[in-house]
Short mmCIF file of C-alpha atoms in Angstrom, two decimals:
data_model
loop_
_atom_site.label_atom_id
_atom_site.label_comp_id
_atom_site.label_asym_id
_atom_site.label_seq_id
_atom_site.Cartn_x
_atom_site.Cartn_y
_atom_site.Cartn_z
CA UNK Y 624 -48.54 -46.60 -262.09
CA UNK Y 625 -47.43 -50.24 -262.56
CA UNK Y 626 -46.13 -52.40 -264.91
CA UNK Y 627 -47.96 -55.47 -264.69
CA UNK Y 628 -46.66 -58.66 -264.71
CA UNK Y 629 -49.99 -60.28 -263.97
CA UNK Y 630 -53.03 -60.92 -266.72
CA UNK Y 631 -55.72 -58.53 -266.87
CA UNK Y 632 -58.55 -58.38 -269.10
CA UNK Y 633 -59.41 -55.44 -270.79
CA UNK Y 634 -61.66 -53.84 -273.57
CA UNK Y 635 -59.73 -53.81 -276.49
CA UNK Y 636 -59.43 -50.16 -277.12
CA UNK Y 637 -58.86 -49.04 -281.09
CA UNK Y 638 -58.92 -44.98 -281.29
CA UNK Y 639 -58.26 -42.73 -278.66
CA UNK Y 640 -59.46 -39.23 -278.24
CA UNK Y 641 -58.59 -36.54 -275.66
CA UNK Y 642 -60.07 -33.58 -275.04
CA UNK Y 643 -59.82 -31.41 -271.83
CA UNK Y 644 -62.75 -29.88 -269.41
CA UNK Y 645 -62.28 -26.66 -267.80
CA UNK Y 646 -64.71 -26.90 -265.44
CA UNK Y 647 -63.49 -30.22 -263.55
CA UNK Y 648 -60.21 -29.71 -264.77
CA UNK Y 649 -59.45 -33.73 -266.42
CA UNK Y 650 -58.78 -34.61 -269.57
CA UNK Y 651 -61.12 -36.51 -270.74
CA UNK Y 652 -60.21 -39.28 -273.11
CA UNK Y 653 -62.71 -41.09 -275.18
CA UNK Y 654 -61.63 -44.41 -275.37
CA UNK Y 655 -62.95 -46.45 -278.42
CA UNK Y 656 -63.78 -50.04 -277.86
CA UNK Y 657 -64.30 -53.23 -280.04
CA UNK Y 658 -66.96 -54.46 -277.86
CA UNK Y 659 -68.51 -52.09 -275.40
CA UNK Y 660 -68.73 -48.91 -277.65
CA UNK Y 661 -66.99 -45.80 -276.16
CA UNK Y 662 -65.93 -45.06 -272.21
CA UNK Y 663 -65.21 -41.44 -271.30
CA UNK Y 664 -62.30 -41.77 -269.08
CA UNK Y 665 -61.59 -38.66 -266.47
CA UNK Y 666 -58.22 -38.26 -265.91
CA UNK Y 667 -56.44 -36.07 -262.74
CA UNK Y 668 -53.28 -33.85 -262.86
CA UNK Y 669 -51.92 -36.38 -260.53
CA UNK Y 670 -52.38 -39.44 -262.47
CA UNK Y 671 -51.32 -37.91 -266.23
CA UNK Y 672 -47.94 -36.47 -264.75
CA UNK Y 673 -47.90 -40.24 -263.47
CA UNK Y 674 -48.44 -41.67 -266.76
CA UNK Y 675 -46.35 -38.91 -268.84
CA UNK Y 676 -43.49 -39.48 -266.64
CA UNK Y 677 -43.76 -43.52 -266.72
CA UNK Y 678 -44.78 -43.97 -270.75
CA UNK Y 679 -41.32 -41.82 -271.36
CA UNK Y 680 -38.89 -44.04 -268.83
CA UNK Y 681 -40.68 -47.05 -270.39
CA UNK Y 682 -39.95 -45.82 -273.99
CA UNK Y 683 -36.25 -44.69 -272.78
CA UNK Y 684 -35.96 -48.05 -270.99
CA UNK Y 685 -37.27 -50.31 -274.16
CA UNK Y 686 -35.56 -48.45 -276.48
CA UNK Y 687 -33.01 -51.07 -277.98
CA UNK Y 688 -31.35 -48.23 -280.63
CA UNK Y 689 -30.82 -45.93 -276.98
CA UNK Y 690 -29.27 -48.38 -275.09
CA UNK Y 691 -26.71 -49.29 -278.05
CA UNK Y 692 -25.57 -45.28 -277.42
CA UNK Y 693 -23.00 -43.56 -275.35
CA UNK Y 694 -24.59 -42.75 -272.39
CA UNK Y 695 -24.68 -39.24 -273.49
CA UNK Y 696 -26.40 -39.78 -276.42
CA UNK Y 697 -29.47 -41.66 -275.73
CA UNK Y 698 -31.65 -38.37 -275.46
CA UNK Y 699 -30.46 -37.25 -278.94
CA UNK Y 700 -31.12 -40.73 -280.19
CA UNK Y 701 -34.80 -41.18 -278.17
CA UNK Y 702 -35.67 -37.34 -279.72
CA UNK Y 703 -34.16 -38.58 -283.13
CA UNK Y 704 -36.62 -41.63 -282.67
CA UNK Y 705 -39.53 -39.25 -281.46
CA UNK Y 706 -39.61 -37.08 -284.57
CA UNK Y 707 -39.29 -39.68 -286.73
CA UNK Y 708 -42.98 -41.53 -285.30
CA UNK Y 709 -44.06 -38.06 -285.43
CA UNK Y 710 -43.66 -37.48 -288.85
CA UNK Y 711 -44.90 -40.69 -290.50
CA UNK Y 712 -48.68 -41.62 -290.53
CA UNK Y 713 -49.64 -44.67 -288.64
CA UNK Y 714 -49.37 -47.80 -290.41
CA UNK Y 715 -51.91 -49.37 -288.34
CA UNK Y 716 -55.65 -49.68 -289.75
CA UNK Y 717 -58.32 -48.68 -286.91
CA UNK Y 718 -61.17 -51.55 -287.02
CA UNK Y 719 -64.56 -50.77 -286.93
CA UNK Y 720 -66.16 -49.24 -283.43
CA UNK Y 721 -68.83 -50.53 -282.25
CA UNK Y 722 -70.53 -47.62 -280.47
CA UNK Y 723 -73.27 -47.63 -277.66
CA UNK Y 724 -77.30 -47.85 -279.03
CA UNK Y 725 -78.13 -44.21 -280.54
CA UNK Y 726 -79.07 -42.25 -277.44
CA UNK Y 727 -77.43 -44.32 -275.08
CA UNK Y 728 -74.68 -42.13 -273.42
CA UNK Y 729 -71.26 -43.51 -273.35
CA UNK Y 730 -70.11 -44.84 -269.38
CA UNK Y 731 -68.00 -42.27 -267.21
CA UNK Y 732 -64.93 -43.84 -265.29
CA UNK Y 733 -62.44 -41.78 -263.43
CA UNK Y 734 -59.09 -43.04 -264.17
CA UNK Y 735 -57.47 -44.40 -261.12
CA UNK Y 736 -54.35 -46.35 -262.36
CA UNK Y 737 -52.61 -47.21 -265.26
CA UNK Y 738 -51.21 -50.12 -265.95
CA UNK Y 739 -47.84 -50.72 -268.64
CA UNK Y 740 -46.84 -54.03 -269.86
CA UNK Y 741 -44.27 -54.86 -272.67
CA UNK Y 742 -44.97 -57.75 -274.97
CA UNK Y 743 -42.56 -58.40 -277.63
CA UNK Y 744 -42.27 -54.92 -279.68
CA UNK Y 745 -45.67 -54.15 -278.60
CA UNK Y 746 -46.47 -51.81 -275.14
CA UNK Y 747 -49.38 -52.65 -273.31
CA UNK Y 748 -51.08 -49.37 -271.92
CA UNK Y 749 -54.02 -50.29 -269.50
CA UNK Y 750 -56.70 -47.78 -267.84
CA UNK Y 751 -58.16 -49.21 -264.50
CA UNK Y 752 -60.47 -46.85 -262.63
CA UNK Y 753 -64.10 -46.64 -261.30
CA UNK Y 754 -67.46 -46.19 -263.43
CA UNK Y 755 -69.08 -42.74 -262.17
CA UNK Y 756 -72.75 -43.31 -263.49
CA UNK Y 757 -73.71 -46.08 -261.14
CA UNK Y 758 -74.22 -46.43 -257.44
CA UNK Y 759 -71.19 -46.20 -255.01
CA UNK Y 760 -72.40 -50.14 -253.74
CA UNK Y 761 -71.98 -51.51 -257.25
CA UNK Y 762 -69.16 -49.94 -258.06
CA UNK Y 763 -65.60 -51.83 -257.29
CA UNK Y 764 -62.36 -49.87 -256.33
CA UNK Y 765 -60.87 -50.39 -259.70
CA UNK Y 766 -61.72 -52.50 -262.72
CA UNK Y 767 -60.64 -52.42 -266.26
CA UNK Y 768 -61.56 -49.46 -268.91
CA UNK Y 769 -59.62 -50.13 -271.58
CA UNK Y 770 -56.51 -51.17 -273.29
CA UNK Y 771 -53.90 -49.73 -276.53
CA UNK Y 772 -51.58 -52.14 -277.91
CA UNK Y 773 -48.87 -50.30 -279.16
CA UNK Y 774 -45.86 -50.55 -281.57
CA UNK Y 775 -43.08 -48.20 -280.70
CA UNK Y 776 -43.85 -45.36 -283.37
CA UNK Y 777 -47.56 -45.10 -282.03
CA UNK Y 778 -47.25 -45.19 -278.52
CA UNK Y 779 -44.37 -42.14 -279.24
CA UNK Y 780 -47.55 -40.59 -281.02
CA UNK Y 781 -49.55 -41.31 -277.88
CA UNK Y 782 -47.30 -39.96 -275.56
CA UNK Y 783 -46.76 -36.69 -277.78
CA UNK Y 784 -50.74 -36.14 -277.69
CA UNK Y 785 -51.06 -37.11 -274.07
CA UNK Y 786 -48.25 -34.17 -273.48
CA UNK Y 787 -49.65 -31.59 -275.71
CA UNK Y 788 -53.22 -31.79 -274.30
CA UNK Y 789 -51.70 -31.45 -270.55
CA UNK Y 790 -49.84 -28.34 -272.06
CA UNK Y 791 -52.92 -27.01 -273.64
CA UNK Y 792 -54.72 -27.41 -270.25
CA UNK Y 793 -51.48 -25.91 -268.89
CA UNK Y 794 -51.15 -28.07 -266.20
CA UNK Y 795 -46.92 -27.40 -265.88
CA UNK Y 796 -46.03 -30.98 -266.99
CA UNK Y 797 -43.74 -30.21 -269.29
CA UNK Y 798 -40.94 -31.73 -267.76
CA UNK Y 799 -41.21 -35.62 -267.59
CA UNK Y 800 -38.58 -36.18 -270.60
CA UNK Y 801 -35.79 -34.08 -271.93
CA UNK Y 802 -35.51 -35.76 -275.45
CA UNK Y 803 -39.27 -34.99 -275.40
CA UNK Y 804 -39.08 -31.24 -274.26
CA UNK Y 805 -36.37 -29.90 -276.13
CA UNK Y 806 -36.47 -27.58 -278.89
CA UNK Y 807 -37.94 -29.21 -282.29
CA UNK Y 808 -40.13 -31.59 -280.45
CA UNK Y 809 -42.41 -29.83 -278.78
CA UNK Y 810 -43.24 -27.86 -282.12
CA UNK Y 811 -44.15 -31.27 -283.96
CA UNK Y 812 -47.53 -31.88 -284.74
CA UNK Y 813 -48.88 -34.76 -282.57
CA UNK Y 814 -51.62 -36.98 -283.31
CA UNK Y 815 -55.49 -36.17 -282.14
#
């Protein structure tokens, strides 16, 4: 988990979608790109308490309404904030996809890092990882998936989905943010 300070290029991602799979136990997000159609993205236990525990401190940490509040106060205020993206529909407009030829299968990566950058208001949320549907020689230790731009109130809506689909696959990751776990939150509906 890093926050990068260096320029990487990425697929422009512009709806995400995460599901879970029993069977290998990953979520399995379907990342929506501009250009390259749609890239199934496995993601581990390991990495998702990873990301869950770094989107929160980053949200905590960027949080200019937080940092204004006694120290004792900047859960209530980051929960206050929370509920509040919750509860209002995205303002955002999702361009048009376009998707892989008909009958073409979307690419498989395995998620093996993910990348955080802030740019202004907006949050940066990278996927690097390895394509699974080619041969180990052509495939590089880590290259770009795909990448959200995010104002605050949606990447609180991504985190809140990213949370409730490791509940729902009851992985036990409840616990990466207390202004996020608390009674009232958890009950909100979260974006799919």
């Amino acid at each position: 988990m890093t926050e990068n300070t260096t320029t990487t290029t990425y697929p422009v991602v512009t709806r995400l979608d995460v599901g879970f799979d029993m069977v290998e136990d990953r979520l399995i997000a379907h990342l929506h790109t501009v250009a390259d159609g749609t890239r199934v993205v496995l993601i581990t236990r390991r990495l998702m308490r990873l990301l869950l525990d770094h989107h929160a401190a980053l949200l905590r940490r960027t949080s200019e309404t937080a940092a204004r509040a006694p120290a004792g106060q900047r859960d209530e205020v980051l929960r206050m904030e929370h509920v509040g993206a919750l509860s209002t529909v995205s303002a955002n407009g999702v361009p048009p996809v376009t998707n892989a030829a008909a009958g073409t299968p979307p690419a498989v990566w395995l998620a093996r890092e993910v990348q955080f950058r802030v740019e202004g208001a907006a949050i940066i949320i990278g996927f690097m990882g390895q394509r699974r549907d080619t041969g180990a020689e052509k495939r590089p230790v880590n290259e770009p998936i795909g990448a959200m731009t995010l104002n605050r109130a949606d990447a609180h809506r991504i985190l809140a989905m990213l949370a409730k689909r490791s509940k729902d696959a009851d992985w036990g990751l409840e616990h990466h943010a207390p202004w996020l776990t608390e009674a009232g939150v958890e009950g909100q509906q979260a974006i799919n």
